[in-house]
Short mmCIF file of C-alpha atoms and ligand atoms in Angstrom, two decimals:
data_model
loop_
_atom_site.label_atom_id
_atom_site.label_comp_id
_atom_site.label_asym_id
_atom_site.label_seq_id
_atom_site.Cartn_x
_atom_site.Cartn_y
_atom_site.Cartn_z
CA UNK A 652 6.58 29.23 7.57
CA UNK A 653 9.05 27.05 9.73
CA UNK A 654 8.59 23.31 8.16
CA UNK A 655 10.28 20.69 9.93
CA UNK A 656 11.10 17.35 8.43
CA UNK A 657 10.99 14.30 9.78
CA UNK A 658 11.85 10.39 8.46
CA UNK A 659 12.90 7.51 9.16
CA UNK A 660 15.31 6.99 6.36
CA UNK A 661 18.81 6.66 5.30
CA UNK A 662 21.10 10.00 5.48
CA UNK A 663 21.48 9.81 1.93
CA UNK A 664 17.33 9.63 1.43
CA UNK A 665 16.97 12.48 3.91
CA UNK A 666 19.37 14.75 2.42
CA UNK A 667 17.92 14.30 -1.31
CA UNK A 668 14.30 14.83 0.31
CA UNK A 669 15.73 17.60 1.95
CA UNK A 670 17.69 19.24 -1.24
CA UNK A 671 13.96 18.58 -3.72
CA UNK A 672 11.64 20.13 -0.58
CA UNK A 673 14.18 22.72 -0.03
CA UNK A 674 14.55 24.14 -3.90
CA UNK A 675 10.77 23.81 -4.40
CA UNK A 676 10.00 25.84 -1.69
CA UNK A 677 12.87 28.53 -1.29
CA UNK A 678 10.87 30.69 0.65
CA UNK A 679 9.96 28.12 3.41
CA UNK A 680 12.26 27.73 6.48
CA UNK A 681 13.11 24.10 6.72
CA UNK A 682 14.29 22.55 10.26
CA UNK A 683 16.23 19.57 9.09
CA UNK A 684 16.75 18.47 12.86
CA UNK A 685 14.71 18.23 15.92
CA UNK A 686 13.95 21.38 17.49
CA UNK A 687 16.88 22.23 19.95
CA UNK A 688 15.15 24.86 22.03
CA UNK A 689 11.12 26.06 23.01
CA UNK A 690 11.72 29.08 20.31
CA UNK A 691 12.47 26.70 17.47
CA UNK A 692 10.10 24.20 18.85
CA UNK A 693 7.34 27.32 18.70
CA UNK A 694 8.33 27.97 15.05
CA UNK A 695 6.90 24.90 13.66
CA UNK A 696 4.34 25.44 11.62
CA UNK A 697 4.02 22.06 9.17
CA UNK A 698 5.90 19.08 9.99
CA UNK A 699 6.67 17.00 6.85
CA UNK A 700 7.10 13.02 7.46
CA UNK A 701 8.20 9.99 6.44
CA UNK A 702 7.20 7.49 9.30
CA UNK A 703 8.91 9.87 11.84
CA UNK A 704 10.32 8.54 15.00
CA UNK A 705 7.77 8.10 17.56
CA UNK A 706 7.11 11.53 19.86
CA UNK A 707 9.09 13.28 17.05
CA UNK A 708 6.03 15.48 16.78
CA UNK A 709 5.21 16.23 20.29
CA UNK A 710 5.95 19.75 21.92
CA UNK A 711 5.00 21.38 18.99
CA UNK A 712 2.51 23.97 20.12
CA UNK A 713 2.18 25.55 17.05
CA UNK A 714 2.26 23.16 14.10
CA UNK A 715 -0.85 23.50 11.95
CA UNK A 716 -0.40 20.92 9.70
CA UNK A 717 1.36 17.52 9.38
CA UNK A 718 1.81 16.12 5.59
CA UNK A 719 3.41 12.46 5.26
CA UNK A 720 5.48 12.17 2.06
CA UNK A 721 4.21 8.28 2.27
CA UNK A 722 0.53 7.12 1.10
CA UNK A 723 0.37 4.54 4.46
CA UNK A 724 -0.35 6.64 7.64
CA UNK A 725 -0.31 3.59 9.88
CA UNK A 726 2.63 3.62 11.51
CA UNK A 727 2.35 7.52 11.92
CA UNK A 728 -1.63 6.48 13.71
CA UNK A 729 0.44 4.04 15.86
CA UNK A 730 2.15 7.07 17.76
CA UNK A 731 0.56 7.39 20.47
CA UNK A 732 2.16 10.98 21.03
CA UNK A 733 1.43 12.15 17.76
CA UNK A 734 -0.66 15.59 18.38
CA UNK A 735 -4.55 15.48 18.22
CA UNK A 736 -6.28 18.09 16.73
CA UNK A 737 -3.85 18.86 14.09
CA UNK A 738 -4.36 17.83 10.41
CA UNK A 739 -2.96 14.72 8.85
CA UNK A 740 -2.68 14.72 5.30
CA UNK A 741 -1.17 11.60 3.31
CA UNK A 742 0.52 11.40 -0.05
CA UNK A 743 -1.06 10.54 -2.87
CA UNK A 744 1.22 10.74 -5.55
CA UNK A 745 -0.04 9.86 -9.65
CA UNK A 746 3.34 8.46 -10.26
CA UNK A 747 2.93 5.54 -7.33
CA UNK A 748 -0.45 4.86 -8.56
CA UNK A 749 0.84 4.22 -11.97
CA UNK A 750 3.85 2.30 -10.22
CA UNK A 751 1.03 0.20 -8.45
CA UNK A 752 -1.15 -0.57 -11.66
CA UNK A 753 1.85 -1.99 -13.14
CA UNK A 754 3.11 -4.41 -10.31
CA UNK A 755 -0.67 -5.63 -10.14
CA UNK A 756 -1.21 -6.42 -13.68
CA UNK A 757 2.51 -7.96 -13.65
CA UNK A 758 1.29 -10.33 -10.58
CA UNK A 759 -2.46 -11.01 -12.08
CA UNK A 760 -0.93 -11.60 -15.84
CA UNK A 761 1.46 -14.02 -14.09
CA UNK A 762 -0.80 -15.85 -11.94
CA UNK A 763 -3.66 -16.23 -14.65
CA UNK A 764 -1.31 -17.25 -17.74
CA UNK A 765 1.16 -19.36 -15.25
CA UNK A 766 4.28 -17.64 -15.74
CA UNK A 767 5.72 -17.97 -12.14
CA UNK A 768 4.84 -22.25 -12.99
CA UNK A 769 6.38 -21.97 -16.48
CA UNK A 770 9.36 -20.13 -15.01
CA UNK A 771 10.25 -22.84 -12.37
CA UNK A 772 9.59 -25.37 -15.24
CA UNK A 773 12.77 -23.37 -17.38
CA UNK A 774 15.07 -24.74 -14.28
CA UNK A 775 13.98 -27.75 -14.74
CA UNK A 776 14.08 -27.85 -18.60
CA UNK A 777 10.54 -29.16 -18.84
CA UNK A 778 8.71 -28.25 -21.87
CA UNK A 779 5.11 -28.47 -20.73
CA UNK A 780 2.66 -25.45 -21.68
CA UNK A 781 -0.48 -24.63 -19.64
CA UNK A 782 -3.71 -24.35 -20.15
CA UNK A 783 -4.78 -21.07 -22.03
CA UNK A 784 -7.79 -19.24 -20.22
CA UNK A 785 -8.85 -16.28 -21.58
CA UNK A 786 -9.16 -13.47 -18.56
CA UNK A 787 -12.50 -13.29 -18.62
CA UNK A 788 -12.13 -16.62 -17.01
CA UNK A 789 -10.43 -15.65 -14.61
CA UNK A 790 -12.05 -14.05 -11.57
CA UNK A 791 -9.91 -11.14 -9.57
CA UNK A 792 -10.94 -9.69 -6.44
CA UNK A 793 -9.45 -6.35 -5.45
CA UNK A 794 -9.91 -5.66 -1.43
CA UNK A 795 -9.78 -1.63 -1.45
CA UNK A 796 -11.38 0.66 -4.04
CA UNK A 797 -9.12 3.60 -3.15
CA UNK A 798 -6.35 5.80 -4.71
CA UNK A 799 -4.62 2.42 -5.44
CA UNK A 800 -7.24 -0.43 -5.70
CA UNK A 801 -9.95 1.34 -7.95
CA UNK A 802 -7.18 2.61 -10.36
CA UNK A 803 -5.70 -1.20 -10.15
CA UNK A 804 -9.72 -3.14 -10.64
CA UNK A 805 -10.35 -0.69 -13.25
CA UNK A 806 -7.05 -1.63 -15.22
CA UNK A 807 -7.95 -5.32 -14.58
CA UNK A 808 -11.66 -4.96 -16.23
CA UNK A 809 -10.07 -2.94 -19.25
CA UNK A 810 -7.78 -5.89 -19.75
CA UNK A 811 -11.15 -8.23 -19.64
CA UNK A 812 -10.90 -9.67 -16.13
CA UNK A 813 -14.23 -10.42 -14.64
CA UNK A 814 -13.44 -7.82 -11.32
CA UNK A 815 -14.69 -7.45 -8.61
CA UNK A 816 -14.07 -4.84 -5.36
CA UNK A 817 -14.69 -4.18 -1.72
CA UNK A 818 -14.51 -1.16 0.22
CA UNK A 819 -16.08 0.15 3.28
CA UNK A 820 -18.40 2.67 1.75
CA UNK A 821 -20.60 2.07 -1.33
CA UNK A 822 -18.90 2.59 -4.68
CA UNK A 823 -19.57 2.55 -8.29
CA UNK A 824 -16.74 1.41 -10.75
CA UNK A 825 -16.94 0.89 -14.33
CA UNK A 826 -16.25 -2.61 -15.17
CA UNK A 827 -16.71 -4.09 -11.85
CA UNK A 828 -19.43 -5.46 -9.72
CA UNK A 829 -18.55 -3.53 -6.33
CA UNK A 830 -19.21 -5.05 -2.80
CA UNK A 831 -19.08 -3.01 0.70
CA UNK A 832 -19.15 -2.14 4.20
CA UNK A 833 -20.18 -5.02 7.33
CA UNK A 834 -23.47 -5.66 5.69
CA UNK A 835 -21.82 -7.19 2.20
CA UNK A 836 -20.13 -9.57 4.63
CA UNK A 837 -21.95 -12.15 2.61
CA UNK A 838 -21.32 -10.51 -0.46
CA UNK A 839 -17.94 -10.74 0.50
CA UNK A 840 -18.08 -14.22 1.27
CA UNK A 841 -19.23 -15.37 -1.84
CA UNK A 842 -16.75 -12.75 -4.25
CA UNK A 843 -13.45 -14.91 -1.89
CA UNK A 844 -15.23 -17.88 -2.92
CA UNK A 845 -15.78 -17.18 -6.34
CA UNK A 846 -11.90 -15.16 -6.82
CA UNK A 847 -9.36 -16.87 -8.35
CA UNK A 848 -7.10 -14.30 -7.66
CA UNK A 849 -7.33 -11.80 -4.13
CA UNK A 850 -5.49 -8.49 -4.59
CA UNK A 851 -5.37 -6.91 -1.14
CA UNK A 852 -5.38 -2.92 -1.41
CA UNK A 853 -7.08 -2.34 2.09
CA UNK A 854 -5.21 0.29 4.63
CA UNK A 855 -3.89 -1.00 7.85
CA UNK A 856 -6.46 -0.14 10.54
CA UNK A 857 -7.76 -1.66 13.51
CA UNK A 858 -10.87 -3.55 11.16
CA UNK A 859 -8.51 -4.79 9.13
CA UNK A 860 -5.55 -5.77 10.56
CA UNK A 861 -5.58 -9.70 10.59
CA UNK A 862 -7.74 -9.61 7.73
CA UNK A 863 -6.29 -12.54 5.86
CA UNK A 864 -6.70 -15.63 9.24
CA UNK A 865 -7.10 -19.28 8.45
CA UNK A 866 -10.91 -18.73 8.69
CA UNK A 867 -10.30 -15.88 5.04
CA UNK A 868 -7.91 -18.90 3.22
CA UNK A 869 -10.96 -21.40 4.02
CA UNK A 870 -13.59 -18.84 2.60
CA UNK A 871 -11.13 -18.62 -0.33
CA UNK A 872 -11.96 -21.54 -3.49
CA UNK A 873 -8.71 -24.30 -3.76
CA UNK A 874 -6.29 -23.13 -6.16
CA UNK A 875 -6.77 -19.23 -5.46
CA UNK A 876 -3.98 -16.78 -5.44
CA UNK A 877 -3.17 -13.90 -3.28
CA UNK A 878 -1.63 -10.89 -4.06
CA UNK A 879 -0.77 -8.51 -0.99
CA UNK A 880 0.34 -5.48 -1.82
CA UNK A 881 -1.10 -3.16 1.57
CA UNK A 882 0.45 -4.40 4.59
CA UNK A 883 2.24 -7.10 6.35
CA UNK A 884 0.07 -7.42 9.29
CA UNK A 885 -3.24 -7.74 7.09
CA UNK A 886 -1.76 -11.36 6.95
CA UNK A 887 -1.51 -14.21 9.49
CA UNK A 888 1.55 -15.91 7.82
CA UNK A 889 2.00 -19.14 9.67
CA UNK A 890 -1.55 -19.58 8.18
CA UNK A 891 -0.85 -18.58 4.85
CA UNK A 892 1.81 -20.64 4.86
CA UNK A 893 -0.29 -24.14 5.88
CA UNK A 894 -3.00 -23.03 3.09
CA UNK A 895 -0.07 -23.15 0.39
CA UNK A 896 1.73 -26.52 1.86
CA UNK A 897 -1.85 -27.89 1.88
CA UNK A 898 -2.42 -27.01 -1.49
CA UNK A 899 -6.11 -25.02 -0.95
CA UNK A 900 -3.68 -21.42 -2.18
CA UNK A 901 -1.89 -22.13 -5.37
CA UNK A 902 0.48 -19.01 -4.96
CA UNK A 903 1.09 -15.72 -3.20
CA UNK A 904 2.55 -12.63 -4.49
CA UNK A 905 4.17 -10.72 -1.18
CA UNK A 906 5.34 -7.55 -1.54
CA UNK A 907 4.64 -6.61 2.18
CA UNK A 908 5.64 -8.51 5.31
CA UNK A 909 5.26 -9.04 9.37
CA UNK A 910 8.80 -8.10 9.38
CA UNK A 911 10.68 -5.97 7.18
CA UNK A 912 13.00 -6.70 5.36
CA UNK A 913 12.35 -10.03 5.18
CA UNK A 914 14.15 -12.08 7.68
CA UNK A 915 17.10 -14.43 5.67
CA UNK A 916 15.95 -17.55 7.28
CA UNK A 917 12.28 -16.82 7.30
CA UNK A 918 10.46 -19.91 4.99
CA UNK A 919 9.14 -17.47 2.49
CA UNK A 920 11.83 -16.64 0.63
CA UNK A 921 12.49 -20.76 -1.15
CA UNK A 922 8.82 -21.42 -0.49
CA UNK A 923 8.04 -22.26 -3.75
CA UNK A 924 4.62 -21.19 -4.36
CA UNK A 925 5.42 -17.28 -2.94
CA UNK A 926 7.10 -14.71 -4.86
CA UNK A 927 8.88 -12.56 -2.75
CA UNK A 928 8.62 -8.40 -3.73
CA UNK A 929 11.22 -6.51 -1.20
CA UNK A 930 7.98 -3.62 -0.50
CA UNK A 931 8.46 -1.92 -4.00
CA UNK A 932 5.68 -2.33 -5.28
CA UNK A 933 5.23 1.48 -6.01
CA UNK A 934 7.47 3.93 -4.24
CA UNK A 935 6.66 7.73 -3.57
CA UNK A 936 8.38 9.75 -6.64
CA UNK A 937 9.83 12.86 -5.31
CA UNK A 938 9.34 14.27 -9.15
CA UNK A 939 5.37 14.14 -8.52
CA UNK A 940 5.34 14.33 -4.75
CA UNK A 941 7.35 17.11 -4.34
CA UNK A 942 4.62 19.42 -5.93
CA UNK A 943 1.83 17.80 -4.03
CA UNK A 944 3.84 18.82 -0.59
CA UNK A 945 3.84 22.38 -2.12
CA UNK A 946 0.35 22.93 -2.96
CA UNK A 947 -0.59 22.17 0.10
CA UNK A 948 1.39 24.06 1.67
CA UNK A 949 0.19 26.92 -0.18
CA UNK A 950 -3.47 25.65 0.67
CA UNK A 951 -2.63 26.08 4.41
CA UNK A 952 -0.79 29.37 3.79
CA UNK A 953 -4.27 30.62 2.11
CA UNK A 954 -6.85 28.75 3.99
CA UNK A 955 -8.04 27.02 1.41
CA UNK A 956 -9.00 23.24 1.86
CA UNK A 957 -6.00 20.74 2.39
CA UNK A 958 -6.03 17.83 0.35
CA UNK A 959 -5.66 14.14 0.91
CA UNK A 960 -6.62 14.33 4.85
CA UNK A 961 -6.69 11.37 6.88
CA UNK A 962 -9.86 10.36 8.82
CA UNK A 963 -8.21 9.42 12.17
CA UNK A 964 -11.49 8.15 13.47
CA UNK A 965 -11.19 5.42 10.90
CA UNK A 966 -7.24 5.33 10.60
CA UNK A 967 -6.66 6.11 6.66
P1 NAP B 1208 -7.07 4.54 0.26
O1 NAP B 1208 -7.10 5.47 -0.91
O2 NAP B 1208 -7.23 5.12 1.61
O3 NAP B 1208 -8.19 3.43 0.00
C1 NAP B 1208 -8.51 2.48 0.97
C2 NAP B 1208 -9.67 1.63 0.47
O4 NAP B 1208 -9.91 0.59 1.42
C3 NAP B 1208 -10.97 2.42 0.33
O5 NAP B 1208 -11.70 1.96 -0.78
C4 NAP B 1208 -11.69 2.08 1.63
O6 NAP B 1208 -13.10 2.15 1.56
C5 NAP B 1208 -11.28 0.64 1.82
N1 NAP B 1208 -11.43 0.22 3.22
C6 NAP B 1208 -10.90 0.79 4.34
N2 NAP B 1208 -11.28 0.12 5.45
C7 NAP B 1208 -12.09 -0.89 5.02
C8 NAP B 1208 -12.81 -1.91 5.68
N3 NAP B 1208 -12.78 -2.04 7.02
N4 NAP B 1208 -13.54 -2.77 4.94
C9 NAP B 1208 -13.59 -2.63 3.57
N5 NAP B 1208 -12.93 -1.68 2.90
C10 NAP B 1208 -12.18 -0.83 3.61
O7 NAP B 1208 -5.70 3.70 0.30
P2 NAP B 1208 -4.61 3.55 -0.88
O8 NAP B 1208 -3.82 4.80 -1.02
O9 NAP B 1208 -5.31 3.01 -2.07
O10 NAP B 1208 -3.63 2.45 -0.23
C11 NAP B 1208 -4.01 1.09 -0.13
C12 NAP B 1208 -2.94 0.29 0.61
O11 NAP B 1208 -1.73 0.26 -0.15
C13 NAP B 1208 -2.56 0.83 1.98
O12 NAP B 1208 -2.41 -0.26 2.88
C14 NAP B 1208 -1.17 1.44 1.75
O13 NAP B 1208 -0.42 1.46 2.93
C15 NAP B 1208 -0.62 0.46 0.73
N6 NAP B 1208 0.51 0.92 -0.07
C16 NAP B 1208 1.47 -0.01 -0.39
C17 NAP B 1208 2.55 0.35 -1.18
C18 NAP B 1208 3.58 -0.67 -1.58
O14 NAP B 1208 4.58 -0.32 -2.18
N7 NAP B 1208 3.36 -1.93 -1.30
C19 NAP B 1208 2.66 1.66 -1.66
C20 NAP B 1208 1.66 2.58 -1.31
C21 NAP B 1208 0.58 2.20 -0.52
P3 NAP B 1208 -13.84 3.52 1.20
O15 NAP B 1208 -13.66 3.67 -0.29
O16 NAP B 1208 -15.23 3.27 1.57
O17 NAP B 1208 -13.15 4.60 1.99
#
């Protein structure tokens, strides 16, 4: 099959992409540039993407399948040329979810036992320890039971935090009390009130961009902490940023932002009470992703079901 790939990276991250893909899958033609003519255009069979330029995907009569090498698919929905009909499958990858465990527990550890507070006390050398709560004490919410947030409220309750989840659809977790869908919008309600820390897991789509407005912080107890590790535009900064100087938030863990990187000048980075991640909270690992490309490629070559597809209708 002709696969084309597609990113919006550095040359250096396109050509090691392009050198793992390539020695995996020897017997695949790979199109490491756009198509320069209507044969090579016809050729394409799968395109594989990393948040490919917009239209980089059009004129493709052919292509059967497209597989992003990143879990979010949002920018890739936001194409407005990207080819209906043709099926979308998204990375998930068991070496990111791992990744993402990790920089959740990090964050929740920190927030609950006051590290970030004890760590600005060092520069100031004030000897002053906190208040010891055991976790059980401490109330997480995790927005998202997917790949990433079930994994990451499952971890919590095995640590002993009292957890609890949202997601669109019913679910049942071990260890957590799970809330869902538009109906639970009270139950929601009264897990933000009752959180002391929000972990936002939730994929960027049309319901849930915005999510986090001035209207969420004031549903949110005084003294809560948020930890967003989705998307940027699931938060309404210049809000966030009033609920901290006001004092309702205590702290917010940002891995993800409006604008990426970070602007120098933007308030967030001295803000105090935010802890600024530059989007790393788990990365795609070519060393497990690389074989998840590949068996799905050889799902499509054998018409066998493709995994990790992408409901379009409801934009993850
Ligand atoms: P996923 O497997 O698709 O799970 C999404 C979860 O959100 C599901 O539980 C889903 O409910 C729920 N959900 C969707 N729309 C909802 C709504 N309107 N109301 C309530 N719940 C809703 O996604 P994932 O792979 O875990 O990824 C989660 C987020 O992490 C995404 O935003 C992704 O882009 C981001 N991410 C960030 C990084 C990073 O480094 N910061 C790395 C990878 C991914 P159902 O269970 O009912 O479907």
């Amino acid at each position: 099959m002709t696969v084309l790939l597609s990113g919006r990276w550095s040359a250096a991250e396109g050509e090691r992409w392009a050198q793992l893909l390539r020695e995996a899958m020897p017997e695949e033609q790979w199109l490491l540039h756009p198509p320069r003519d209507a044969a090579e255009a016809a050729a394409v069979e799968v395109a594989v993407v990393a948040n490919p330029e917009p239209g980089a995907l059009s004129g493709l009569p052919n292509l059967r399948l497209i597989q992003s090498l990143w879990a979010g698919v949002d920018r890739l929905l936001q194409d407005p040329t990207l080819p209906v009909g043709v099926p979308l499958a998204r990375m998930v990858d068991p070496a990111m979810n791992e990744a993402m465990v990790h920089t959740a527990l990090w964050a929740v550890l920190s927030l609950h036992r006051r590290f970030f507070e004890l760590q600005a006390q060092q520069r100031q050398a004030l000897w002053q320890p906190p208040p010891q709560l055991r976790a059980s004490e401490c109330g997480v919410l995790v927005l998202g039971l997917g790949e990433l947030g079930g994994r990451t409220a499952q971890a919590l309750a095995g640590l002993g935090y009292t957890v609890h989840g949202w997601s669109r659809r019913p679910r049942e977790l071990a260890g957590l009390r799970c809330w869902h869908g538009e109906a639970a919008e009270g139950g929601l309600a009264s897990a933000l009130a009752a959180a002391d820390i929000v972990i936002n897991l939730l994929p960027l789509t049309p319901q849930t961009r915005g999510f986090f407005s001035a209207e969420r912080w004031a549903q949110m107890r005084p003294g809560a902490c948020l930890v967003n590790l989705a998307r940027g535009a699931h938060v309404d900064e210049a809000a966030l940023a009033a609920a901290l100087d006001r004092g309702h938030l205590r702290h917010a863990v940002l891995d993800v932002f409006q604008q990426e990187p970070l602007p120098p000048d933007h308030p967030f980075w001295p803000h105090p009470q935010v802890t600024v991640l530059p989007h790393c909270a788990a990365q795609t690992d070519p060393r497990t992703a690389v074989p998840q490309v590949r068996a799905n490629l050889a799902a499509l070559r054998a018409g066998q079901p493709l995994a990790h597809l992408v409901d379009r209708g409801q934009g993850y």
